[in-house]
Coordinates of N, CA and C in Angstrom, one line a residue:
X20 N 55.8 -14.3 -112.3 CA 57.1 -14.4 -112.8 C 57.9 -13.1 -112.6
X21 N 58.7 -13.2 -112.3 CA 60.1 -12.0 -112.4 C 60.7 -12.0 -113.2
X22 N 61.2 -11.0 -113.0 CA 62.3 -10.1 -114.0 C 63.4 -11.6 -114.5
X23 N 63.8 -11.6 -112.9 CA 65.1 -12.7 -112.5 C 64.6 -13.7 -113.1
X24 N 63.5 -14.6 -113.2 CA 62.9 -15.7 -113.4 C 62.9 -16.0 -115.3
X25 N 62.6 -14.8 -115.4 CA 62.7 -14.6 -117.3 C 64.1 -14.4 -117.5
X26 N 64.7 -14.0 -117.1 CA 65.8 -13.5 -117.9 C 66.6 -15.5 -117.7
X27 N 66.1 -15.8 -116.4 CA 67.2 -17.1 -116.4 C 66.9 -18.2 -117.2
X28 N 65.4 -18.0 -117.8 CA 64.6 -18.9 -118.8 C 64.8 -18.3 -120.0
X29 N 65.3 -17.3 -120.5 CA 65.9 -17.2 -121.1 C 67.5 -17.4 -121.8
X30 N 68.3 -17.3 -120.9 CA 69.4 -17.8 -120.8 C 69.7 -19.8 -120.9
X31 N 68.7 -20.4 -120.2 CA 68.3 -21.7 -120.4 C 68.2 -21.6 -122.3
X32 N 67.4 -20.8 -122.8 CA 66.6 -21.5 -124.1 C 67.8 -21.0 -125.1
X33 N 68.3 -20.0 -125.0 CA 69.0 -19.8 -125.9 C 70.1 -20.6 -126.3
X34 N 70.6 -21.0 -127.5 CA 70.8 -21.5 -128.2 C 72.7 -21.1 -127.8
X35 N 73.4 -22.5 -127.7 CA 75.0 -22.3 -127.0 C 75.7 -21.2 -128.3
X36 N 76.4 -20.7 -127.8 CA 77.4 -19.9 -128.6 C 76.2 -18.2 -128.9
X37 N 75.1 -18.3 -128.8 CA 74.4 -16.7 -129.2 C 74.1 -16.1 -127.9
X38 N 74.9 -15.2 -127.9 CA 74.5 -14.2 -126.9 C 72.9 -13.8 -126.9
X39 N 72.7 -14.4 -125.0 CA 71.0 -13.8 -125.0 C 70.6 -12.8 -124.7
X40 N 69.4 -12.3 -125.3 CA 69.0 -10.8 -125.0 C 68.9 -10.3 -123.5
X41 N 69.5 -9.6 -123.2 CA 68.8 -8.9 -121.5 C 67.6 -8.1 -121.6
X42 N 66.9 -8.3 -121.1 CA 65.4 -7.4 -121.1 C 65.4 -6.3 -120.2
X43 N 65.5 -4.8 -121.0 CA 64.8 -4.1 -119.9 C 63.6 -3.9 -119.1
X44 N 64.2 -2.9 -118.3 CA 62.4 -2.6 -117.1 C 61.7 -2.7 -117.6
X45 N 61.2 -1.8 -119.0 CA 60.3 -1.1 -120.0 C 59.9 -2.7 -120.6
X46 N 60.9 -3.3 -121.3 CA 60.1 -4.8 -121.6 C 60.1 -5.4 -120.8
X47 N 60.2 -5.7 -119.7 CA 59.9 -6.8 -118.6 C 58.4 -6.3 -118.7
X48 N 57.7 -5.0 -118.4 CA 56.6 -4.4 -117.9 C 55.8 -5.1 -118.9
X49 N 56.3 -5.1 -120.3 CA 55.3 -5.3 -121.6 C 55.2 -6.9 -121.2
X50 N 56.3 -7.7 -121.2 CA 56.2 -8.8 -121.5 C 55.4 -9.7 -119.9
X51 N 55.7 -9.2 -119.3 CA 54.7 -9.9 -117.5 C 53.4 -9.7 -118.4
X52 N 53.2 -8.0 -118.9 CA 51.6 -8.0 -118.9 C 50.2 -9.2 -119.9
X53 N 52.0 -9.4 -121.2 CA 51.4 -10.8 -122.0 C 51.3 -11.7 -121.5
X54 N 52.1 -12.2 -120.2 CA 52.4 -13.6 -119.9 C 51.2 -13.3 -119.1
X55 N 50.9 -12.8 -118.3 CA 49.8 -12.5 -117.4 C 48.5 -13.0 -118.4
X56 N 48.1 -12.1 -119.5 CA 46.7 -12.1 -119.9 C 46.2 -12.4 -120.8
X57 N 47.5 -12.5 -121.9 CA 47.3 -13.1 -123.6 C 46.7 -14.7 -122.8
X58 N 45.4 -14.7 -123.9 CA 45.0 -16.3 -123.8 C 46.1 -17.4 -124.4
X59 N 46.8 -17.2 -125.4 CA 47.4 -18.3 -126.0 C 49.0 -18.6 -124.8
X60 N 49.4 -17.6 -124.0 CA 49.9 -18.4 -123.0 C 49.4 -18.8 -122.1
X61 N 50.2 -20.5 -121.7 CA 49.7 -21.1 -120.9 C 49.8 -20.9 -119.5
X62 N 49.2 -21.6 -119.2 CA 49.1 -21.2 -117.5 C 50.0 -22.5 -116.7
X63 N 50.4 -23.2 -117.6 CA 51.4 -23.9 -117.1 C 52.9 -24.1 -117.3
X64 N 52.9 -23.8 -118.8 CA 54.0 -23.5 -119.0 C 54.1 -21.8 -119.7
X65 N 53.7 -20.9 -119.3 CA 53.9 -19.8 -119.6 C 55.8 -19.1 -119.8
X66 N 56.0 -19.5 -118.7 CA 57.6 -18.2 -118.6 C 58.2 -19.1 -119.8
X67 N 58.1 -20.5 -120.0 CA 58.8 -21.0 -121.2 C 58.4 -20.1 -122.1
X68 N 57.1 -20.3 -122.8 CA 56.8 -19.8 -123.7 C 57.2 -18.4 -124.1
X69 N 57.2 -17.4 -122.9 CA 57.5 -16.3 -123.3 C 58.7 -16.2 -123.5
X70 N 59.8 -17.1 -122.9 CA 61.2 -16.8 -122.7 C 61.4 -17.3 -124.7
X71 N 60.6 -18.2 -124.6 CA 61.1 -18.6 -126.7 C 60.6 -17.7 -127.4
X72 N 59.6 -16.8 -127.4 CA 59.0 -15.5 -128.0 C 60.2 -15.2 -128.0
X73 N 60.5 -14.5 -126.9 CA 61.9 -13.2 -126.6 C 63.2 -13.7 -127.0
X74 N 63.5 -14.7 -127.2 CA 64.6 -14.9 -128.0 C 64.5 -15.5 -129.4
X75 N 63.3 -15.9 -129.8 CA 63.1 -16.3 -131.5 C 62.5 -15.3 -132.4
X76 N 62.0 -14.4 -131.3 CA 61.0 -13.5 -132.5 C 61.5 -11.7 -131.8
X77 N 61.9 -11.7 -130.4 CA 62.4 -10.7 -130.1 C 61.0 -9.9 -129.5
X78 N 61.0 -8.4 -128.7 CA 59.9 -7.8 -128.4 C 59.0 -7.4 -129.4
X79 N 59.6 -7.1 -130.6 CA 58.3 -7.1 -131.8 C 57.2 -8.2 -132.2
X80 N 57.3 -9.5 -131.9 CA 55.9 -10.3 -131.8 C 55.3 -10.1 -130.3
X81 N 56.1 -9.9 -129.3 CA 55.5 -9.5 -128.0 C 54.7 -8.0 -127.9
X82 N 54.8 -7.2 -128.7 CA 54.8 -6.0 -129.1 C 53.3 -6.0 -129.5
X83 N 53.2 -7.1 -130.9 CA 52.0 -7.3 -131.5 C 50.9 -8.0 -130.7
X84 N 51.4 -8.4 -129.5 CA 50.8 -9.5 -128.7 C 49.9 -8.6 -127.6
X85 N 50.0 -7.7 -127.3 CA 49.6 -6.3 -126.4 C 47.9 -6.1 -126.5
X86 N 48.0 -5.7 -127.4 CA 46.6 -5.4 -127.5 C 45.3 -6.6 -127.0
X87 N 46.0 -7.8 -127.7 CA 44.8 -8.7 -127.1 C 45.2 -9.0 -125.7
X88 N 46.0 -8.9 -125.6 CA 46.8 -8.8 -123.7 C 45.8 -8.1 -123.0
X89 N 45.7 -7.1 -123.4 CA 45.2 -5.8 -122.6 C 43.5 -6.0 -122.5
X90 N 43.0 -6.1 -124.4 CA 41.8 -6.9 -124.4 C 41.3 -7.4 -123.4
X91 N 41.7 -9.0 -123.0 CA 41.3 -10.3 -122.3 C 41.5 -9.9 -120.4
X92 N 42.4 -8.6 -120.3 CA 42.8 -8.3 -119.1 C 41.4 -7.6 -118.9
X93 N 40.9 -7.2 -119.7 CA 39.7 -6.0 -119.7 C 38.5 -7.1 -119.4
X94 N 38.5 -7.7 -119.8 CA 37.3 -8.4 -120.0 C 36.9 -9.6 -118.8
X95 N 38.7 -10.2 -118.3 CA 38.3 -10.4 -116.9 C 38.3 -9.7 -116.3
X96 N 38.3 -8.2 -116.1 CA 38.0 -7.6 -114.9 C 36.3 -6.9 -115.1
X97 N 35.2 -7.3 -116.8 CA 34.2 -7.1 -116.5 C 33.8 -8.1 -116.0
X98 N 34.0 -9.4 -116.4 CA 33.6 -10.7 -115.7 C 33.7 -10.8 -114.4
X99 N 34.7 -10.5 -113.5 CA 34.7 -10.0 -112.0 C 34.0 -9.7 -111.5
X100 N 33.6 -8.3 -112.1 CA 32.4 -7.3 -111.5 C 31.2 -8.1 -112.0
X101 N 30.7 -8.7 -113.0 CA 29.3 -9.1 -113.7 C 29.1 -10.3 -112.6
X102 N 30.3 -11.2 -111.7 CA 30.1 -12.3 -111.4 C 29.5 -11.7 -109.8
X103 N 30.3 -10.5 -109.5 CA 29.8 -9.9 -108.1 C 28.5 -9.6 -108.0
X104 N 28.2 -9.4 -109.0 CA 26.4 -8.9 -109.3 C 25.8 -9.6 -109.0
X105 N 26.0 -10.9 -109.1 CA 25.5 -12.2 -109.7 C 25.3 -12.9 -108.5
X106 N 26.4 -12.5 -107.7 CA 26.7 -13.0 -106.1 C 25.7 -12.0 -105.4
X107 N 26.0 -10.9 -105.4 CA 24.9 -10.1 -104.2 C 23.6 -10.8 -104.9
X108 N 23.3 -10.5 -105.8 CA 21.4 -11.0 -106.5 C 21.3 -12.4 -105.8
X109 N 22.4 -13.1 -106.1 CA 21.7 -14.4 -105.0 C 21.5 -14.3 -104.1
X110 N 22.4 -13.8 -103.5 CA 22.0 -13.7 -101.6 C 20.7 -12.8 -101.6
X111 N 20.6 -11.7 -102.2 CA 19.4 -11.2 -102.2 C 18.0 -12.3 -102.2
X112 N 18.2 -13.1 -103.1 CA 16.8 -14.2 -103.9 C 16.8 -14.8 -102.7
X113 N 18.5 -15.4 -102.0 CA 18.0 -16.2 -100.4 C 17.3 -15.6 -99.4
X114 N 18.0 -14.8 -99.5 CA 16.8 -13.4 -98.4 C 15.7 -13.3 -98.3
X115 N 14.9 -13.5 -99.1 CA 13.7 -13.6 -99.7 C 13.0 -14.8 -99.1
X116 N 14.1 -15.2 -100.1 CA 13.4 -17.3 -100.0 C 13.0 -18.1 -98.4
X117 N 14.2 -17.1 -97.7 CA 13.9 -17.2 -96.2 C 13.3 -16.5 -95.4
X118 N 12.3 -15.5 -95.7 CA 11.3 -15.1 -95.6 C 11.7 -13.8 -94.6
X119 N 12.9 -13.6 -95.1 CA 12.9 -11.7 -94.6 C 12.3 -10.6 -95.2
X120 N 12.5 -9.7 -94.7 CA 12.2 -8.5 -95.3 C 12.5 -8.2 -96.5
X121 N 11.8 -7.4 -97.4 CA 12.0 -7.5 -98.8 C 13.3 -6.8 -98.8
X122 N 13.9 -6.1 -98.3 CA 15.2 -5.2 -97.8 C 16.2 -5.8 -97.3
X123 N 17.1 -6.7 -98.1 CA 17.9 -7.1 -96.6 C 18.9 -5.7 -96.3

């Protein structure tokens, strides 16, 4: 999602006659990194969801939302690496299994 993309899903949600919030750089940065990695947004309708945060609850529940953001962001990038492990050791076990050298 973009900048452009939020602010216009924002402008959609808000409510006729209330002026909607403009998000700066600095929140755009915070709020991609929720939409990106917080588990409770979806992966399908995400930019909704964040665009109703940012105008019902404002950057202070997005704010609170950070930490498990960053969390879950952590934890797929150990799953990443645990899964690469997991990929070379097999090819290794095939190597084996097909009767190379104990070295591939």
């Amino acid at each position: 999602m973009t900048k452009e993309e939020f602010n216009k899903k924002v402008m959609e949600i808000t409510p006729e006659g209330r002026k909607y919030p403009c998000v700066t750089d600095r929140e755009y940065a915070i709020i991609e990194k929720v939409y990106t990695f917080h588990p409770s947004i979806s992966e399908t309708d995400g930019k909704r969801q964040m665009a109703e945060l940012y105008v019902e609850y404002g950057m202070a529940l997005i704010m609170d939302m950070v930490l498990r953001a960053e969390t879950m962001e952590k934890k797929e990038k150990e799953l990443r690496e645990a899964q690469e492990i997991v990929k070379e050791m097999q090819a290794q076990i095939d190597w084996i299994k097909r009767g190379k050298d104990l070295m591939p």
